[in-house]
Short mmCIF file of C-alpha atoms in Angstrom, two decimals:
data_model
loop_
_atom_site.label_atom_id
_atom_site.label_comp_id
_atom_site.label_asym_id
_atom_site.label_seq_id
_atom_site.Cartn_x
_atom_site.Cartn_y
_atom_site.Cartn_z
CA MET A 258 -12.08 2.73 -7.48
CA SER A 259 -11.99 3.54 -11.22
CA VAL A 260 -12.93 1.00 -13.96
CA THR A 261 -12.14 0.92 -17.47
CA ALA A 262 -12.95 -1.67 -19.59
CA ALA A 263 -10.78 -2.91 -22.41
CA GLU A 264 -11.23 -5.29 -25.34
CA ALA A 265 -12.15 -8.72 -24.62
CA PHE A 266 -11.18 -12.20 -25.26
CA PRO A 267 -14.03 -14.75 -25.29
CA TRP A 268 -14.11 -15.17 -21.55
CA CYS A 269 -11.71 -12.49 -20.12
CA TYR A 270 -10.70 -8.85 -19.88
CA ASN A 271 -7.81 -7.20 -19.47
CA VAL A 272 -8.40 -4.54 -16.96
CA SER A 273 -6.60 -2.63 -14.60
CA SER A 274 -15.48 -27.30 17.10
CA ASP A 275 -17.11 -26.61 19.51
CA VAL A 276 -15.95 -24.01 21.32
CA GLY A 277 -18.60 -23.53 24.10
CA VAL A 278 -16.25 -25.15 26.65
CA THR A 279 -14.06 -22.69 28.64
CA ARG A 280 -10.35 -24.14 29.08
CA ARG A 281 -7.54 -22.60 30.66
CA VAL A 282 -4.43 -24.24 29.73
CA VAL A 283 -0.81 -23.58 30.13
CA LEU A 284 2.01 -25.08 27.72
CA THR A 285 4.28 -27.91 28.55
CA ALA A 286 6.81 -29.97 26.31
CA ASP A 287 6.33 -33.35 25.05
CA GLY A 288 9.15 -35.82 24.29
CA ASP A 289 9.49 -34.32 20.83
CA GLY A 290 9.50 -30.68 22.23
CA LEU A 291 6.03 -29.81 20.90
CA SER A 292 4.32 -27.38 23.02
CA LEU A 293 1.09 -28.36 24.03
CA ALA A 294 -2.31 -26.92 25.64
CA SER A 295 -2.52 -29.67 28.73
CA ASP A 296 -2.63 -27.53 32.17
CA PRO A 297 -6.16 -27.11 33.27
CA SER A 298 -5.19 -24.95 36.05
CA GLY A 299 -3.28 -22.66 33.70
CA ALA A 300 -3.98 -18.66 33.63
CA VAL A 301 -4.28 -18.35 29.72
CA ASN A 302 -8.15 -18.85 28.21
CA PHE A 303 -6.91 -19.32 24.47
CA LEU A 304 -10.63 -20.09 23.33
CA ASP A 305 -11.65 -16.68 24.34
CA MET A 306 -9.20 -15.69 21.93
CA VAL A 307 -10.37 -17.53 18.93
CA ASN A 308 -11.89 -15.20 16.14
CA ASN A 309 -10.45 -12.34 17.94
CA LEU A 310 -9.34 -10.76 14.68
CA GLN A 311 -11.38 -8.84 11.97
CA GLY A 312 -10.33 -7.68 8.56
CA ASP A 313 -9.05 -9.71 5.35
CA TYR A 314 -6.08 -9.87 3.20
CA GLY A 315 -6.80 -6.79 1.32
CA ARG A 316 -7.41 -4.37 4.42
CA GLY A 317 -5.30 -6.17 7.09
CA TYR A 318 -6.26 -8.04 10.23
CA TYR A 319 -6.94 -6.25 13.20
CA ILE A 320 -7.47 -6.65 17.00
CA GLU A 321 -9.63 -4.33 19.26
CA MET A 322 -7.33 -3.00 22.29
CA SER A 323 -8.40 -0.60 25.17
CA ILE A 324 -5.47 1.97 25.73
CA GLY A 325 -5.43 4.46 28.78
CA THR A 326 -7.30 5.73 31.80
CA PRO A 327 -10.20 5.46 31.13
CA GLY A 328 -9.92 2.94 28.37
CA GLN A 329 -10.31 4.02 24.65
CA LYS A 330 -10.94 1.50 22.21
CA VAL A 331 -9.20 1.30 18.85
CA ASN A 332 -8.45 -1.29 16.40
CA ILE A 333 -4.99 -2.49 15.80
CA LEU A 334 -3.49 -4.07 12.77
CA VAL A 335 -1.38 -7.07 13.46
CA ASP A 336 2.04 -7.20 11.76
CA THR A 337 4.82 -9.81 12.41
CA GLY A 338 7.41 -8.05 10.18
CA SER A 339 7.95 -4.94 12.47
CA SER A 340 8.34 -4.33 16.27
CA ASN A 341 6.82 -0.82 17.15
CA PHE A 342 3.29 -0.58 18.93
CA ALA A 343 1.79 2.66 17.18
CA VAL A 344 -1.68 4.18 17.24
CA ALA A 345 -3.04 7.34 15.80
CA ALA A 346 -2.96 10.06 18.18
CA ALA A 347 -4.39 12.89 15.94
CA PRO A 348 -7.22 13.40 13.55
CA HIS A 349 -6.74 11.99 9.87
CA PRO A 350 -9.14 11.89 7.00
CA PHE A 351 -9.24 8.12 6.70
CA ILE A 352 -9.93 7.01 10.28
CA THR A 353 -13.15 7.61 12.41
CA HIS A 354 -11.22 7.86 15.51
CA TYR A 355 -7.91 8.32 17.35
CA PHE A 356 -6.23 7.76 20.86
CA ASP A 357 -6.32 11.18 22.61
CA ALA A 358 -3.37 11.21 24.98
CA ALA A 359 -4.70 14.10 26.67
CA LEU A 360 -7.67 12.20 27.92
CA SER A 361 -5.81 9.32 29.53
CA GLY A 362 -4.52 9.77 33.28
CA THR A 363 -1.90 7.22 32.80
CA TYR A 364 -0.21 8.21 29.61
CA GLN A 365 3.09 9.60 30.17
CA SER A 366 5.17 10.90 27.30
CA SER A 367 8.99 10.11 26.94
CA GLY A 368 9.93 13.48 25.20
CA ARG A 369 11.36 11.13 22.21
CA THR A 370 10.37 11.32 18.50
CA VAL A 371 10.27 8.39 16.58
CA ALA A 372 9.37 7.77 12.88
CA VAL A 373 8.97 4.46 10.98
CA ARG A 374 8.89 3.67 7.07
CA TYR A 375 7.24 0.47 5.89
CA THR A 376 7.36 -1.19 2.43
CA GLN A 377 4.58 1.57 1.68
CA GLY A 378 3.87 4.35 3.92
CA ASN A 379 5.30 5.79 6.82
CA TRP A 380 4.49 7.49 9.95
CA GLU A 381 6.06 10.04 12.86
CA GLY A 382 5.23 10.52 16.37
CA GLU A 383 6.19 10.76 20.19
CA LEU A 384 7.20 7.61 22.35
CA GLY A 385 5.28 7.33 25.68
CA THR A 386 3.82 4.40 27.76
CA ASP A 387 0.32 3.75 28.90
CA ARG A 388 -1.87 0.89 30.15
CA VAL A 389 -3.28 -1.52 27.37
CA SER A 390 -5.88 -4.15 27.51
CA ILE A 391 -7.07 -6.71 25.01
CA PRO A 392 -10.89 -7.61 25.60
CA ASN A 393 -10.51 -11.03 23.87
CA GLY A 394 -6.60 -11.52 24.94
CA PRO A 395 -4.78 -12.63 27.89
CA ASN A 396 -6.26 -11.43 31.40
CA GLY A 397 -4.89 -8.23 32.67
CA THR A 398 -3.58 -4.74 31.85
CA ALA A 399 0.19 -4.06 30.95
CA THR A 400 2.21 -0.92 30.60
CA ILE A 401 3.07 -0.67 26.95
CA ASN A 402 5.47 1.42 25.00
CA ILE A 403 3.37 3.54 22.55
CA ALA A 404 4.43 5.40 19.55
CA ALA A 405 1.61 8.00 19.25
CA ILE A 406 1.47 8.71 15.47
CA LEU A 407 1.00 12.58 14.82
CA SER A 408 1.64 12.65 11.19
CA SER A 409 1.87 9.99 8.15
CA GLU A 410 1.84 9.46 4.40
CA GLY A 411 0.39 6.25 2.91
CA PHE A 412 -0.15 4.67 6.04
CA PHE A 413 -3.93 5.00 6.57
CA LEU A 414 -5.99 4.02 3.66
CA PRO A 415 -9.49 4.66 2.67
CA GLY A 416 -11.89 1.69 3.75
CA VAL A 417 -9.68 0.45 6.55
CA ASN A 418 -11.12 0.10 10.04
CA TRP A 419 -8.09 0.06 12.05
CA GLN A 420 -6.06 2.83 13.90
CA GLY A 421 -2.51 1.55 14.87
CA ILE A 422 -0.19 -1.14 14.40
CA LEU A 423 0.91 -4.12 16.40
CA GLY A 424 4.63 -5.09 15.63
CA LEU A 425 5.13 -8.59 16.69
CA ALA A 426 8.76 -8.97 15.83
CA TYR A 427 11.72 -8.79 17.77
CA PRO A 428 13.35 -5.97 19.62
CA MET A 429 16.06 -5.33 16.85
CA LEU A 430 13.69 -3.87 14.72
CA ALA A 431 12.21 -1.80 17.09
CA ARG A 432 12.43 2.17 16.24
CA PRO A 433 14.29 4.36 17.06
CA ASP A 434 16.38 1.81 18.85
CA SER A 435 16.18 -1.86 20.42
CA SER A 436 15.65 -0.25 23.93
CA VAL A 437 12.07 0.07 22.89
CA VAL A 438 10.58 -2.80 24.55
CA PRO A 439 8.02 -4.38 21.83
CA PHE A 440 4.37 -4.94 23.04
CA PHE A 441 4.67 -8.96 23.04
CA ASN A 442 7.77 -9.01 25.27
CA SER A 443 6.01 -6.65 27.87
CA LEU A 444 3.01 -8.81 27.96
CA VAL A 445 5.70 -11.86 28.70
CA GLN A 446 7.22 -10.12 31.23
CA GLN A 447 4.26 -8.37 33.16
CA LEU A 448 1.47 -10.59 32.68
CA GLY A 449 3.39 -13.92 32.99
CA ILE A 450 2.43 -15.66 29.65
CA PRO A 451 4.53 -18.09 27.84
CA ASP A 452 7.01 -16.56 25.16
CA ILE A 453 4.84 -18.11 22.14
CA PHE A 454 1.89 -16.68 20.10
CA SER A 455 0.14 -18.29 17.29
CA LEU A 456 -1.75 -16.84 14.33
CA GLN A 457 -4.89 -17.86 12.04
CA MET A 458 -5.91 -15.47 9.16
CA CYS A 459 -9.14 -16.62 7.52
CA GLY A 460 -9.53 -14.10 4.53
CA ALA A 461 -8.27 -16.98 2.01
CA GLY A 462 -10.41 -16.99 -1.30
CA ILE A 463 -12.91 -14.07 -0.12
CA SER A 464 -13.24 -11.03 -1.98
CA ALA A 465 -12.62 -8.10 0.15
CA SER A 466 -15.34 -6.14 -1.72
CA SER A 467 -18.23 -8.62 -1.30
CA THR A 468 -18.30 -9.70 2.18
CA ALA A 469 -20.07 -7.35 4.74
CA ASP A 470 -18.80 -9.57 7.52
CA PRO A 471 -15.09 -9.89 6.62
CA PRO A 472 -13.94 -13.45 7.80
CA GLY A 473 -11.16 -12.39 10.60
CA GLY A 474 -8.97 -14.86 12.40
CA SER A 475 -7.38 -15.45 15.77
CA LEU A 476 -4.48 -14.50 17.26
CA ILE A 477 -3.56 -16.67 20.21
CA MET A 478 -1.25 -15.14 22.84
CA GLY A 479 0.56 -17.56 25.22
CA GLY A 480 0.23 -20.96 23.20
CA ILE A 481 -1.49 -22.89 20.80
CA GLU A 482 -5.22 -23.58 20.14
CA PRO A 483 -5.42 -27.23 18.39
CA THR A 484 -9.13 -26.28 17.32
CA LEU A 485 -7.60 -24.02 14.84
CA TYR A 486 -5.52 -26.25 12.90
CA GLN A 487 -5.57 -29.93 11.52
CA GLY A 488 -2.90 -32.46 11.64
CA SER A 489 0.76 -31.93 12.87
CA VAL A 490 2.85 -28.91 13.57
CA TRP A 491 5.97 -28.79 11.67
CA TYR A 492 8.64 -26.67 12.90
CA THR A 493 11.75 -24.88 11.28
CA PRO A 494 14.65 -23.19 13.50
CA ILE A 495 14.39 -19.54 13.71
CA VAL A 496 17.96 -18.57 12.96
CA GLU A 497 18.34 -14.78 13.57
CA GLU A 498 16.04 -13.10 15.99
CA TRP A 499 15.01 -9.68 14.23
CA TYR A 500 12.23 -10.57 11.51
CA PHE A 501 11.30 -14.27 12.30
CA GLN A 502 14.04 -15.45 10.00
CA VAL A 503 14.51 -19.05 8.67
CA GLU A 504 16.04 -21.37 6.15
CA VAL A 505 14.50 -21.67 2.98
CA LEU A 506 16.27 -24.84 1.40
CA LYS A 507 14.27 -24.85 -1.97
CA LEU A 508 11.57 -23.29 -4.00
CA GLU A 509 9.33 -25.17 -6.22
CA VAL A 510 6.66 -24.16 -8.78
CA GLY A 511 4.36 -27.10 -9.23
CA ASP A 512 4.83 -30.07 -11.12
CA GLN A 513 2.78 -28.87 -14.08
CA ASN A 514 3.54 -25.68 -16.20
CA LEU A 515 0.87 -22.56 -16.22
CA ASP A 516 -1.02 -24.18 -19.57
CA LEU A 517 -1.43 -20.88 -21.00
CA ASP A 518 -2.50 -20.33 -24.29
CA CYS A 519 -2.33 -17.28 -26.41
CA ARG A 520 -5.68 -17.59 -27.91
CA GLU A 521 -7.49 -17.70 -24.62
CA ILE A 522 -5.06 -15.47 -22.19
CA GLN A 523 -5.05 -11.83 -22.28
CA ASP A 524 -2.12 -9.52 -21.91
CA PHE A 525 -0.92 -8.99 -18.16
CA SER A 526 0.78 -5.60 -17.65
CA SER A 527 3.65 -5.22 -15.39
CA GLY A 528 1.25 -3.99 -12.70
CA PHE A 529 -0.52 -7.33 -12.25
CA TRP A 530 2.75 -9.15 -11.32
CA ASP A 531 3.80 -6.26 -8.68
CA GLY A 532 -0.06 -6.49 -7.39
CA SER A 533 -0.80 -2.87 -8.37
CA LYS A 534 -3.36 -3.80 -11.22
CA LEU A 535 -6.18 -6.24 -11.22
CA ALA A 536 -6.90 -8.68 -14.10
CA CYS A 537 -10.68 -9.68 -14.90
CA TRP A 538 -12.36 -12.85 -15.93
CA MET A 539 -15.88 -13.30 -17.04
CA LYS A 540 -18.20 -14.27 -14.19
CA GLY A 541 -18.36 -18.19 -13.92
CA GLU A 542 -14.55 -18.44 -15.39
CA THR A 543 -11.84 -18.45 -12.85
CA PRO A 544 -7.88 -18.08 -13.49
CA TRP A 545 -6.74 -20.78 -11.08
CA ARG A 546 -6.50 -23.52 -13.49
CA PHE A 547 -3.66 -21.77 -15.50
CA PHE A 548 -1.26 -21.30 -12.55
CA PRO A 549 0.75 -24.05 -10.51
CA LYS A 550 0.97 -24.75 -6.86
CA LEU A 551 3.86 -22.88 -4.87
CA SER A 552 6.05 -24.97 -2.58
CA ILE A 553 8.77 -23.75 -0.01
CA TYR A 554 10.78 -26.47 1.55
CA LEU A 555 11.95 -25.36 4.87
CA ARG A 556 14.94 -27.17 7.17
CA ALA A 557 13.35 -28.90 10.08
CA THR A 558 14.22 -28.37 13.78
CA ASN A 559 16.08 -32.10 13.12
CA THR A 560 18.48 -30.22 10.68
CA SER A 561 19.03 -33.36 8.62
CA GLN A 562 15.40 -33.08 7.63
CA SER A 563 13.14 -30.61 5.87
CA PHE A 564 9.69 -30.13 5.06
CA ARG A 565 7.26 -28.59 2.48
CA ILE A 566 4.63 -26.12 2.80
CA THR A 567 2.48 -25.58 -0.48
CA ILE A 568 0.04 -22.98 -1.39
CA LEU A 569 -2.60 -23.53 -4.07
CA PRO A 570 -3.36 -20.79 -6.71
CA LYS A 571 -6.61 -19.65 -4.81
CA LEU A 572 -4.38 -18.15 -2.17
CA TYR A 573 -1.92 -15.95 -4.38
CA ILE A 574 -4.69 -15.30 -7.40
CA GLN A 575 -6.81 -13.42 -5.06
CA PRO A 576 -10.58 -12.41 -5.81
CA ILE A 577 -10.67 -8.60 -5.24
CA THR A 578 -13.96 -7.00 -6.75
CA ASP A 579 -16.22 -7.25 -9.70
CA VAL A 580 -17.31 -5.08 -11.99
CA ASP A 581 -21.03 -4.24 -13.29
CA GLY A 582 -21.97 -8.18 -12.30
CA THR A 583 -20.05 -9.36 -15.35
CA LEU A 584 -16.41 -9.84 -14.27
CA ASP A 585 -14.71 -10.76 -11.47
CA CYS A 586 -11.13 -9.24 -10.71
CA PHE A 587 -8.21 -10.96 -9.22
CA ARG A 588 -4.88 -9.59 -7.83
CA PHE A 589 -1.19 -11.45 -8.12
CA GLY A 590 -0.69 -11.85 -4.29
CA LEU A 591 3.10 -12.19 -4.68
CA SER A 592 5.52 -9.34 -4.57
CA SER A 593 9.26 -8.72 -4.48
CA SER A 594 10.97 -7.77 -1.39
CA ALA A 595 14.46 -5.77 -0.35
CA ASN A 596 14.71 -8.54 2.46
CA GLY A 597 15.13 -11.77 0.72
CA LEU A 598 12.37 -14.03 0.58
CA VAL A 599 9.55 -12.99 2.79
CA ILE A 600 6.62 -15.50 3.68
CA GLY A 601 3.89 -13.14 3.95
CA ALA A 602 0.30 -12.78 4.35
CA THR A 603 -0.61 -14.46 1.19
CA VAL A 604 1.23 -17.93 2.29
CA MET A 605 0.47 -17.58 6.08
CA GLU A 606 -3.41 -17.57 5.07
CA GLY A 607 -3.00 -21.18 4.27
CA PHE A 608 -1.75 -22.29 7.77
CA TYR A 609 -2.09 -21.87 11.38
CA VAL A 610 1.73 -20.39 12.22
CA VAL A 611 3.10 -20.75 15.68
CA PHE A 612 5.67 -18.11 16.60
CA ASP A 613 7.35 -20.25 19.44
CA ARG A 614 9.83 -17.45 20.33
CA ALA A 615 10.63 -19.33 23.71
CA GLN A 616 12.23 -22.37 21.71
CA ARG A 617 13.33 -20.14 18.78
CA ARG A 618 11.19 -22.15 16.00
CA LEU A 619 8.54 -21.28 13.72
CA GLY A 620 5.39 -23.68 13.01
CA PHE A 621 3.34 -24.65 10.42
CA ALA A 622 -0.06 -26.66 10.49
CA LEU A 623 -2.88 -26.69 8.04
CA SER A 624 -5.55 -24.11 8.91
CA SER A 625 -8.97 -25.06 9.62
CA CYS A 626 -10.20 -22.26 7.73
CA ALA A 627 -8.29 -22.49 4.71
CA VAL A 628 -11.06 -24.22 2.54
CA SER A 629 -12.62 -23.03 -0.49
CA GLY A 630 -15.45 -24.93 -1.95
CA GLY A 631 -14.60 -28.07 0.24
CA GLU A 632 -10.98 -28.02 -1.21
CA ALA A 633 -8.04 -27.30 0.92
CA LEU A 634 -5.79 -24.63 -0.26
CA SER A 635 -2.65 -25.67 1.29
CA GLU A 636 -0.71 -28.61 2.12
CA VAL A 637 2.23 -29.46 4.43
CA ALA A 638 4.34 -32.75 3.49
CA GLY A 639 7.51 -34.22 5.15
CA PRO A 640 9.84 -35.21 6.44
CA PHE A 641 12.39 -35.06 3.46
CA SER A 642 16.04 -35.40 3.76
CA ALA A 643 17.52 -31.93 3.83
CA ALA A 644 20.47 -32.96 1.60
CA ASP A 645 18.29 -34.27 -0.95
CA VAL A 646 15.96 -31.42 -1.15
CA ALA A 647 18.73 -28.54 -0.50
CA ALA A 648 19.26 -25.93 -3.77
CA ASN A 649 21.34 -23.08 -3.87
CA CYS A 650 18.77 -21.26 -1.70
CA SER A 651 20.22 -23.17 1.20
CA TRP A 652 22.95 -22.21 3.41
CA ALA A 653 24.09 -23.56 6.92
CA PRO A 654 23.46 -21.26 9.51
CA PRO A 655 26.29 -18.62 9.21
CA LYS A 656 28.08 -17.46 12.22
CA GLU A 657 29.90 -14.12 10.69
CA PRO A 658 27.90 -11.05 9.43
CA PHE A 659 29.54 -11.32 6.23
CA MET A 660 28.19 -14.79 5.81
CA TRP A 661 24.89 -13.27 6.43
CA VAL A 662 24.97 -11.26 3.64
CA ILE A 663 25.77 -14.06 1.34
CA SER A 664 22.94 -15.63 2.78
CA TYR A 665 20.36 -13.03 2.06
CA ALA A 666 21.65 -12.47 -1.45
CA LEU A 667 21.02 -16.31 -2.23
CA MET A 668 17.29 -16.02 -0.94
CA ALA A 669 16.53 -13.08 -2.90
CA VAL A 670 18.07 -14.45 -5.90
CA CYS A 671 15.50 -17.54 -5.37
CA ALA A 672 12.85 -15.23 -5.06
CA VAL A 673 13.67 -13.19 -8.27
CA VAL A 674 14.07 -16.88 -10.29
CA LEU A 675 10.32 -17.79 -9.14
CA ILE A 676 8.71 -14.48 -10.02
CA MET A 677 10.80 -14.66 -13.63
CA LEU A 678 9.78 -18.17 -13.93
CA LEU A 679 6.34 -16.92 -13.76
CA LEU A 680 6.77 -14.19 -16.14
CA LEU A 681 8.76 -16.00 -18.79
CA LEU A 682 5.83 -18.48 -18.91
CA VAL A 683 3.18 -15.63 -19.73
CA LEU A 684 5.54 -13.19 -21.77
CA PRO A 685 5.25 -15.26 -25.00
CA CYS A 686 1.47 -14.60 -25.06
CA ARG A 687 1.90 -10.74 -24.57
CA ARG A 688 -0.41 -8.43 -26.57
CA ASN A 689 -1.28 -4.56 -26.17
CA ARG A 690 -4.13 -3.61 -24.27
CA SER A 691 -5.46 -0.87 -22.47
CA GLY A 692 -7.42 -0.01 -19.77
CA GLU A 693 -6.46 -1.07 -16.07
CA ILE A 694 -7.61 -0.98 -12.57
CA THR A 695 -5.53 0.22 -9.68
CA ASP A 696 -5.72 -1.90 -6.69
CA GLU A 697 -5.38 0.61 -3.61
CA SER A 698 -5.59 -1.58 -1.02
CA SER A 699 -2.33 -3.36 -1.80
CA LEU A 700 -0.40 -1.59 0.88
CA VAL A 701 -1.88 -3.70 3.49
CA ARG A 702 -0.48 -6.99 1.80
CA HIS A 703 3.01 -5.67 1.42
CA ARG A 704 2.65 -4.34 5.44
CA ILE A 705 1.88 -8.10 6.65
CA LYS A 706 4.97 -9.83 7.11
#
């Protein structure tokens, strides 16, 4: 990573539970429809899955898998915004190893080609099937649809430690078509686990360049692990099964302004706001006090009510690297999307997120690891009246395709308004500065939905 210093203001530069007890559980429903871990005779050991993810927000969160016979170990990036399970099947300069289909006695090629393009990066390959197991996942081995990646562009990055991607969304997003059964669907069908998974990502507030032991997280397949969150799980309905699409009622930018002062804030180039450039402050000075909390109001499963999830600036103004031991550099962790408002890794790192596909709902609870310096980095509050909260962002669940288009357009407008509000509060202080750091790891952040 190249660094170019620029003229400085006095303090900143503008440069680019105890888990020792084994517990086997299955899911039951209480009177409120909350999925609970309760049956000691069940077949899913959630505690074995705690801390089964490695990585961080900059380089992505990945899980170890074994593919083929005999098993070949690979690290697979977790992605809730796509549906293909794909793994490198040919050498690439940015990966240390790959899945060699010729060495597996159980790999079967379908003879079909497949290509997937992400927000940034793409790959092409061939479809096949093979046996897959997860050392720190559900017991058993399943036959999975695999896309063997033969060529790619901008997909594998320098410094990442994963060799493939696990798409956890619905079949509608699978390529080349929805007949390709996604990974998690196959686990549910073949291993008999409940159709629910939950995710905790623990990289919040940790610099990707300064930690030799990445914080990681947990992907709980088959249910919910109570030790990973605090308080209650708040649920919002999944209104369409392609991405995990939910209804946003309102966006809110704190109850305070950014407190920016032209005497003490540097020029932020457009690259800072799109996540491709970094801004740096002298060590000991941090930018978080200049930015507000960001809140999203979601419709509750009781549709007359809503609840609010809030992230603090430490989640979306993210430490990335330091320069010569004198500067701390940060990235703006929010970005625009072509698919309306996307609740991505930046927000999800503040919460334990439950993907309850069986009951078509998405749950949010305070993550036990979303803490920095003793301070919680996220908040969940409610219930509120949905009618009182609803703004122009909200829309009753549409029935016709045309109404869906209007709904997406409204959500996109709200996302643009949020970003523009942040920009307008900063632009009066703009000054011309030169020299910026390019953050090459932003691709992974965009890819995690």
